[in-house]
Amino acid sequence: MNMRAFWLGLVVGTVFTCLLGQWVFSAASKEIDPPKGISPKIAADYIHSVIQADRTFYTSEIVERMQAGGIVYASEHWKEDGELPLPAQFVLETGRLVAKQQNGIRYRLISSWPINKKNAPTTEFERIALAKILVNTDHPYTGVTTEGKTRVFQAVYADKALSQMCADCHNVHPKSPKRDFKAGDVMGGILLTIPLPQ
Ligand code: HEC
């Protein structure tokens, strides 16, 4: 091999390796590039998992421990009685605080058989969602709705009787329109509302 051919080979080889390296690098970095923005459905799933975790922790580590120790009990009229809010009220009250923040995110508990009439569905979307989650219990019912001129994303997640205690308390409550809940039944739903870019 003469020197010219050697140098030419070296130059061509180097250029080729650099170009290939660039291509491999850009292909690899495309893979790890995070997608721009997250879908409202995924955002709703994230928020829902936080609400559920907080409610579960409040129920097991505060309400149940306090009650077991005879220290303080959870009661529907917790404000007047100086007791602890029920777990459902914990969700409703934190939802009210969130709604005050003016960033457009809201959540509340709704049901077709509400003990508290304020928790009844108020829109067609909510009524349909409550019927759908009775059948498709493991997936939220979602959709884009409008509030005035504002477009919002809404999701309703089934709220199930995790234990017989949920069912028993609702079944015997004087204001409950349904008296045959069983453990595992869908008792209502968590409605999440997320503002969309307008
Ligand atoms: C000690 C009684 C009691 C227990 C136990 C209880 N709830 Fe309730 N629940 C209530 C009361 C009272 C309300 C109404 C609260 C309000 O709006 O102030 C309510 C509200 C709700 C609502 C909103 C609709 C409605 O009925 O007003 C849902 C959904 C709900 N509870 C589901 C559950 C689930 C699921 C469990 C178990 C994990 C549970 N509840 C355990 C008493 C109870």
mmCIF file of C-alpha atoms and ligand atoms in Angstrom:
data_model
loop_
_atom_site.group_PDB
_atom_site.id
_atom_site.type_symbol
_atom_site.label_atom_id
_atom_site.label_comp_id
_atom_site.label_asym_id
_atom_site.label_seq_id
_atom_site.Cartn_x
_atom_site.Cartn_y
_atom_site.Cartn_z
ATOM 1 C CA MET A 1 0.000 0.000 0.000
ATOM 2 C CA ASN A 2 1.484 3.403 -0.911
ATOM 3 C CA MET A 3 1.443 6.332 1.496
ATOM 4 C CA ARG A 4 -1.236 8.260 -0.459
ATOM 5 C CA ALA A 5 -3.659 5.377 -0.288
ATOM 6 C CA PHE A 6 -2.893 4.972 3.415
ATOM 7 C CA TRP A 7 -3.613 8.651 4.254
ATOM 8 C CA LEU A 8 -6.697 8.694 2.065
ATOM 9 C CA GLY A 9 -7.980 5.581 3.836
ATOM 10 C CA LEU A 10 -7.271 7.148 7.207
ATOM 11 C CA VAL A 11 -9.122 10.377 6.351
ATOM 12 C CA VAL A 12 -12.130 8.591 4.840
ATOM 13 C CA GLY A 13 -12.212 6.175 7.812
ATOM 14 C CA THR A 14 -12.070 9.021 10.351
ATOM 15 C CA VAL A 15 -14.790 11.054 8.633
ATOM 16 C CA PHE A 16 -17.005 7.981 8.341
ATOM 17 C CA THR A 17 -16.514 7.042 12.008
ATOM 18 C CA CYS A 18 -17.339 10.604 13.109
ATOM 19 C CA LEU A 19 -20.501 10.724 11.010
ATOM 20 C CA LEU A 20 -21.602 7.281 12.174
ATOM 21 C CA GLY A 21 -20.847 8.256 15.767
ATOM 22 C CA GLN A 22 -22.985 11.400 15.401
ATOM 23 C CA TRP A 23 -25.836 9.369 13.961
ATOM 24 C CA VAL A 24 -25.675 6.718 16.687
ATOM 25 C CA PHE A 25 -25.438 9.431 19.348
ATOM 26 C CA SER A 26 -28.416 11.376 18.010
ATOM 27 C CA ALA A 27 -30.481 8.194 17.617
ATOM 28 C CA ALA A 28 -29.664 7.203 21.201
ATOM 29 C CA SER A 29 -30.397 10.670 22.593
ATOM 30 C CA LYS A 30 -33.741 10.720 20.805
ATOM 31 C CA GLU A 31 -34.692 7.602 22.738
ATOM 32 C CA ILE A 32 -33.967 9.139 26.120
ATOM 33 C CA ASP A 33 -35.456 12.546 25.246
ATOM 34 C CA PRO A 34 -38.514 12.917 27.501
ATOM 35 C CA PRO A 35 -41.778 13.599 25.627
ATOM 36 C CA LYS A 36 -42.819 17.262 25.645
ATOM 37 C CA GLY A 37 -45.629 17.685 28.190
ATOM 38 C CA ILE A 38 -47.742 14.921 29.669
ATOM 39 C CA SER A 39 -51.259 14.022 28.658
ATOM 40 C CA PRO A 40 -54.126 15.193 30.925
ATOM 41 C CA LYS A 41 -55.062 11.520 31.457
ATOM 42 C CA ILE A 42 -51.605 10.749 32.857
ATOM 43 C CA ALA A 43 -51.664 13.918 34.994
ATOM 44 C CA ALA A 44 -55.076 12.814 36.337
ATOM 45 C CA ASP A 45 -53.701 9.329 37.150
ATOM 46 C CA TYR A 46 -50.816 10.921 39.077
ATOM 47 C CA ILE A 47 -53.098 13.221 41.095
ATOM 48 C CA HIS A 48 -55.549 10.383 41.774
ATOM 49 C CA SER A 49 -52.794 8.160 43.171
ATOM 50 C CA VAL A 50 -51.707 10.935 45.566
ATOM 51 C CA ILE A 51 -55.293 11.538 46.773
ATOM 52 C CA GLN A 52 -55.788 7.811 47.390
ATOM 53 C CA ALA A 53 -52.469 7.420 49.213
ATOM 54 C CA ASP A 54 -53.229 10.380 51.503
ATOM 55 C CA ARG A 55 -56.722 9.085 52.253
ATOM 56 C CA THR A 56 -55.454 5.559 53.000
ATOM 57 C CA PHE A 57 -52.752 6.895 55.300
ATOM 58 C CA TYR A 58 -55.218 9.217 57.071
ATOM 59 C CA THR A 59 -57.627 6.273 57.555
ATOM 60 C CA SER A 60 -55.126 3.708 58.840
ATOM 61 C CA GLU A 61 -52.590 5.847 60.719
ATOM 62 C CA ILE A 62 -54.786 8.587 62.140
ATOM 63 C CA VAL A 63 -58.466 7.579 62.330
ATOM 64 C CA GLU A 64 -57.986 3.891 63.104
ATOM 65 C CA ARG A 65 -55.064 4.408 65.521
ATOM 66 C CA MET A 66 -56.821 7.185 67.421
ATOM 67 C CA GLN A 67 -60.026 5.155 67.641
ATOM 68 C CA ALA A 68 -58.169 1.992 68.715
ATOM 69 C CA GLY A 69 -56.518 3.972 71.527
ATOM 70 C CA GLY A 70 -59.866 5.537 72.529
ATOM 71 C CA ILE A 71 -58.321 9.005 72.047
ATOM 72 C CA VAL A 72 -60.611 10.609 69.493
ATOM 73 C CA TYR A 73 -63.218 9.271 67.087
ATOM 74 C CA ALA A 74 -64.167 10.113 63.509
ATOM 75 C CA SER A 75 -67.631 11.582 63.214
ATOM 76 C CA GLU A 76 -69.727 13.077 60.444
ATOM 77 C CA HIS A 77 -70.300 16.198 62.569
ATOM 78 C CA TRP A 78 -66.632 16.462 63.441
ATOM 79 C CA LYS A 79 -66.564 20.262 63.607
ATOM 80 C CA GLU A 80 -69.403 20.568 66.128
ATOM 81 C CA ASP A 81 -68.351 17.466 68.075
ATOM 82 C CA GLY A 82 -64.627 18.243 68.168
ATOM 83 C CA GLU A 83 -63.919 14.855 66.532
ATOM 84 C CA LEU A 84 -61.927 13.751 63.466
ATOM 85 C CA PRO A 85 -63.402 14.096 59.960
ATOM 86 C CA LEU A 86 -64.456 10.856 58.259
ATOM 87 C CA PRO A 87 -62.045 9.766 55.484
ATOM 88 C CA ALA A 88 -64.615 10.807 52.827
ATOM 89 C CA GLN A 89 -64.782 14.230 54.466
ATOM 90 C CA PHE A 90 -60.973 14.402 54.504
ATOM 91 C CA VAL A 91 -61.050 14.043 50.691
ATOM 92 C CA LEU A 92 -63.890 16.550 50.306
ATOM 93 C CA GLU A 93 -62.237 19.126 52.612
ATOM 94 C CA THR A 94 -58.793 18.887 50.974
ATOM 95 C CA GLY A 95 -60.582 19.152 47.611
ATOM 96 C CA ARG A 96 -62.111 22.435 48.809
ATOM 97 C CA LEU A 97 -58.667 23.777 49.746
ATOM 98 C CA VAL A 98 -57.293 22.773 46.336
ATOM 99 C CA ALA A 99 -60.195 24.541 44.603
ATOM 100 C CA LYS A 100 -59.260 27.769 46.422
ATOM 101 C CA GLN A 101 -55.811 27.784 44.815
ATOM 102 C CA GLN A 102 -57.180 29.128 41.523
ATOM 103 C CA ASN A 103 -54.957 26.940 39.344
ATOM 104 C CA GLY A 104 -58.042 25.181 38.023
ATOM 105 C CA ILE A 105 -57.451 21.719 39.513
ATOM 106 C CA ARG A 106 -60.396 20.345 41.463
ATOM 107 C CA TYR A 107 -61.548 17.048 42.892
ATOM 108 C CA ARG A 108 -64.472 15.734 44.915
ATOM 109 C CA LEU A 109 -66.354 12.561 45.747
ATOM 110 C CA ILE A 110 -69.594 11.957 43.887
ATOM 111 C CA SER A 111 -72.165 9.182 44.009
ATOM 112 C CA SER A 112 -75.477 8.146 42.514
ATOM 113 C CA TRP A 113 -76.537 7.226 46.085
ATOM 114 C CA PRO A 114 -75.123 10.105 48.139
ATOM 115 C CA ILE A 115 -75.557 10.407 51.901
ATOM 116 C CA ASN A 116 -74.910 14.115 51.394
ATOM 117 C CA LYS A 117 -76.966 15.540 48.522
ATOM 118 C CA LYS A 118 -74.095 17.924 47.688
ATOM 119 C CA ASN A 119 -72.187 14.843 46.495
ATOM 120 C CA ALA A 120 -74.762 13.977 43.843
ATOM 121 C CA PRO A 121 -73.729 14.286 40.171
ATOM 122 C CA THR A 122 -74.389 17.769 38.785
ATOM 123 C CA THR A 123 -73.684 17.369 35.054
ATOM 124 C CA GLU A 124 -74.539 14.913 32.290
ATOM 125 C CA PHE A 125 -70.855 13.908 32.134
ATOM 126 C CA GLU A 126 -70.872 13.052 35.862
ATOM 127 C CA ARG A 127 -74.078 10.996 35.555
ATOM 128 C CA ILE A 128 -72.718 9.020 32.589
ATOM 129 C CA ALA A 129 -69.343 8.547 34.297
ATOM 130 C CA LEU A 130 -70.960 7.100 37.449
ATOM 131 C CA ALA A 131 -72.856 4.564 35.315
ATOM 132 C CA LYS A 132 -69.748 3.620 33.281
ATOM 133 C CA ILE A 133 -67.476 3.014 36.292
ATOM 134 C CA LEU A 134 -69.987 0.520 37.692
ATOM 135 C CA VAL A 135 -69.179 -1.719 34.718
ATOM 136 C CA ASN A 136 -65.594 -0.767 33.946
ATOM 137 C CA THR A 137 -64.446 -0.544 37.557
ATOM 138 C CA ASP A 138 -60.683 -0.514 37.011
ATOM 139 C CA HIS A 139 -60.494 2.325 34.499
ATOM 140 C CA PRO A 140 -61.512 5.940 34.930
ATOM 141 C CA TYR A 141 -64.182 7.388 32.671
ATOM 142 C CA THR A 142 -62.649 10.453 31.037
ATOM 143 C CA GLY A 143 -63.604 13.250 28.676
ATOM 144 C CA VAL A 144 -63.169 16.874 27.704
ATOM 145 C CA THR A 145 -66.039 19.055 28.861
ATOM 146 C CA THR A 146 -66.704 22.783 28.915
ATOM 147 C CA GLU A 147 -67.468 25.044 31.836
ATOM 148 C CA GLY A 148 -68.749 28.246 30.314
ATOM 149 C CA LYS A 149 -66.118 28.903 27.683
ATOM 150 C CA THR A 150 -63.376 26.994 29.465
ATOM 151 C CA ARG A 151 -62.383 23.527 28.251
ATOM 152 C CA VAL A 152 -61.463 21.108 31.021
ATOM 153 C CA PHE A 153 -60.379 17.485 31.202
ATOM 154 C CA GLN A 154 -62.416 15.368 33.609
ATOM 155 C CA ALA A 155 -61.861 11.861 34.943
ATOM 156 C CA VAL A 156 -64.004 9.798 37.311
ATOM 157 C CA TYR A 157 -62.311 6.923 39.170
ATOM 158 C CA ALA A 158 -64.406 4.226 40.860
ATOM 159 C CA ASP A 159 -64.489 4.538 44.652
ATOM 160 C CA LYS A 160 -64.879 1.021 45.997
ATOM 161 C CA ALA A 161 -65.908 -0.269 49.418
ATOM 162 C CA LEU A 162 -62.455 -1.439 50.469
ATOM 163 C CA SER A 163 -63.909 -3.192 53.495
ATOM 164 C CA GLN A 164 -67.317 -4.157 54.894
ATOM 165 C CA MET A 165 -66.978 -1.105 57.178
ATOM 166 C CA CYS A 166 -67.525 1.258 54.230
ATOM 167 C CA ALA A 167 -70.654 -0.631 53.204
ATOM 168 C CA ASP A 168 -72.047 -1.009 56.755
ATOM 169 C CA CYS A 169 -71.779 2.672 57.629
ATOM 170 C CA HIS A 170 -73.510 3.773 54.419
ATOM 171 C CA ASN A 171 -76.165 1.040 54.695
ATOM 172 C CA VAL A 172 -77.297 2.163 58.150
ATOM 173 C CA HIS A 173 -76.975 5.931 57.642
ATOM 174 C CA PRO A 174 -80.441 7.515 57.855
ATOM 175 C CA LYS A 175 -79.747 9.716 54.819
ATOM 176 C CA SER A 176 -78.364 6.946 52.596
ATOM 177 C CA PRO A 177 -80.653 6.134 49.667
ATOM 178 C CA LYS A 178 -79.002 2.706 49.218
ATOM 179 C CA ARG A 179 -78.870 0.054 51.950
ATOM 180 C CA ASP A 180 -77.372 -3.017 50.303
ATOM 181 C CA PHE A 181 -73.750 -2.067 49.654
ATOM 182 C CA LYS A 182 -71.313 -4.987 49.970
ATOM 183 C CA ALA A 183 -67.520 -5.038 50.349
ATOM 184 C CA GLY A 184 -65.958 -4.488 46.914
ATOM 185 C CA ASP A 185 -68.932 -2.550 45.502
ATOM 186 C CA VAL A 186 -68.422 0.720 43.676
ATOM 187 C CA MET A 187 -69.975 3.282 46.043
ATOM 188 C CA GLY A 188 -69.273 6.359 43.962
ATOM 189 C CA GLY A 189 -66.355 8.005 42.263
ATOM 190 C CA ILE A 190 -63.563 10.526 42.634
ATOM 191 C CA LEU A 191 -64.114 13.281 40.091
ATOM 192 C CA LEU A 192 -60.971 15.081 38.960
ATOM 193 C CA THR A 193 -61.045 18.254 36.867
ATOM 194 C CA ILE A 194 -57.902 19.550 35.177
ATOM 195 C CA PRO A 195 -57.794 22.797 33.162
ATOM 196 C CA LEU A 196 -56.670 22.495 29.539
ATOM 197 C CA PRO A 197 -54.598 25.074 27.628
ATOM 198 C CA GLN A 198 -57.240 27.388 26.120
HETATM 199 C C1 HEC B 1 -68.545 5.906 59.714
HETATM 200 C C2 HEC B 1 -69.341 6.031 58.529
HETATM 201 C C3 HEC B 1 -68.692 5.952 57.174
HETATM 202 C C4 HEC B 1 -67.734 5.078 56.735
HETATM 203 C C5 HEC B 1 -67.004 3.983 57.510
HETATM 204 C C6 HEC B 1 -67.504 5.398 55.351
HETATM 205 N N1 HEC B 1 -68.302 6.434 54.946
HETATM 206 FE FE1 HEC B 1 -68.454 7.206 53.101
HETATM 207 N N2 HEC B 1 -69.517 8.741 53.817
HETATM 208 C C7 HEC B 1 -70.043 8.827 55.092
HETATM 209 C C8 HEC B 1 -70.732 10.098 55.243
HETATM 210 C C9 HEC B 1 -71.452 10.592 56.497
HETATM 211 C C10 HEC B 1 -70.603 10.775 54.009
HETATM 212 C C11 HEC B 1 -71.081 12.185 53.657
HETATM 213 C C12 HEC B 1 -69.940 13.131 53.997
HETATM 214 C C13 HEC B 1 -70.194 14.582 53.646
HETATM 215 O O1 HEC B 1 -70.425 14.926 52.483
HETATM 216 O O2 HEC B 1 -70.085 15.397 54.555
HETATM 217 C C14 HEC B 1 -69.861 9.874 53.132
HETATM 218 C C15 HEC B 1 -69.578 10.136 51.807
HETATM 219 C C16 HEC B 1 -69.065 9.214 50.931
HETATM 220 C C17 HEC B 1 -69.045 9.377 49.501
HETATM 221 C C18 HEC B 1 -69.606 10.561 48.714
HETATM 222 C C19 HEC B 1 -71.077 10.319 48.412
HETATM 223 C C20 HEC B 1 -71.992 10.390 49.597
HETATM 224 O O3 HEC B 1 -72.465 9.308 50.026
HETATM 225 O O4 HEC B 1 -72.255 11.510 50.123
HETATM 226 C C21 HEC B 1 -68.431 8.266 48.978
HETATM 227 C C22 HEC B 1 -68.186 7.949 47.534
HETATM 228 C C23 HEC B 1 -68.057 7.425 50.104
HETATM 229 N N3 HEC B 1 -68.462 8.026 51.267
HETATM 230 C C24 HEC B 1 -67.396 6.226 49.992
HETATM 231 C C25 HEC B 1 -66.909 5.531 51.097
HETATM 232 C C26 HEC B 1 -65.934 4.451 51.020
HETATM 233 C C27 HEC B 1 -65.355 3.887 49.729
HETATM 234 C C28 HEC B 1 -65.684 4.058 52.290
HETATM 235 C C29 HEC B 1 -64.688 3.044 52.779
HETATM 236 C C30 HEC B 1 -63.335 3.146 52.289
HETATM 237 C C31 HEC B 1 -66.532 4.883 53.168
HETATM 238 N N4 HEC B 1 -67.240 5.758 52.403
HETATM 239 C C32 HEC B 1 -66.591 4.734 54.543
HETATM 240 C C33 HEC B 1 -69.939 7.868 56.060
HETATM 241 C C34 HEC B 1 -69.040 6.815 56.031
#
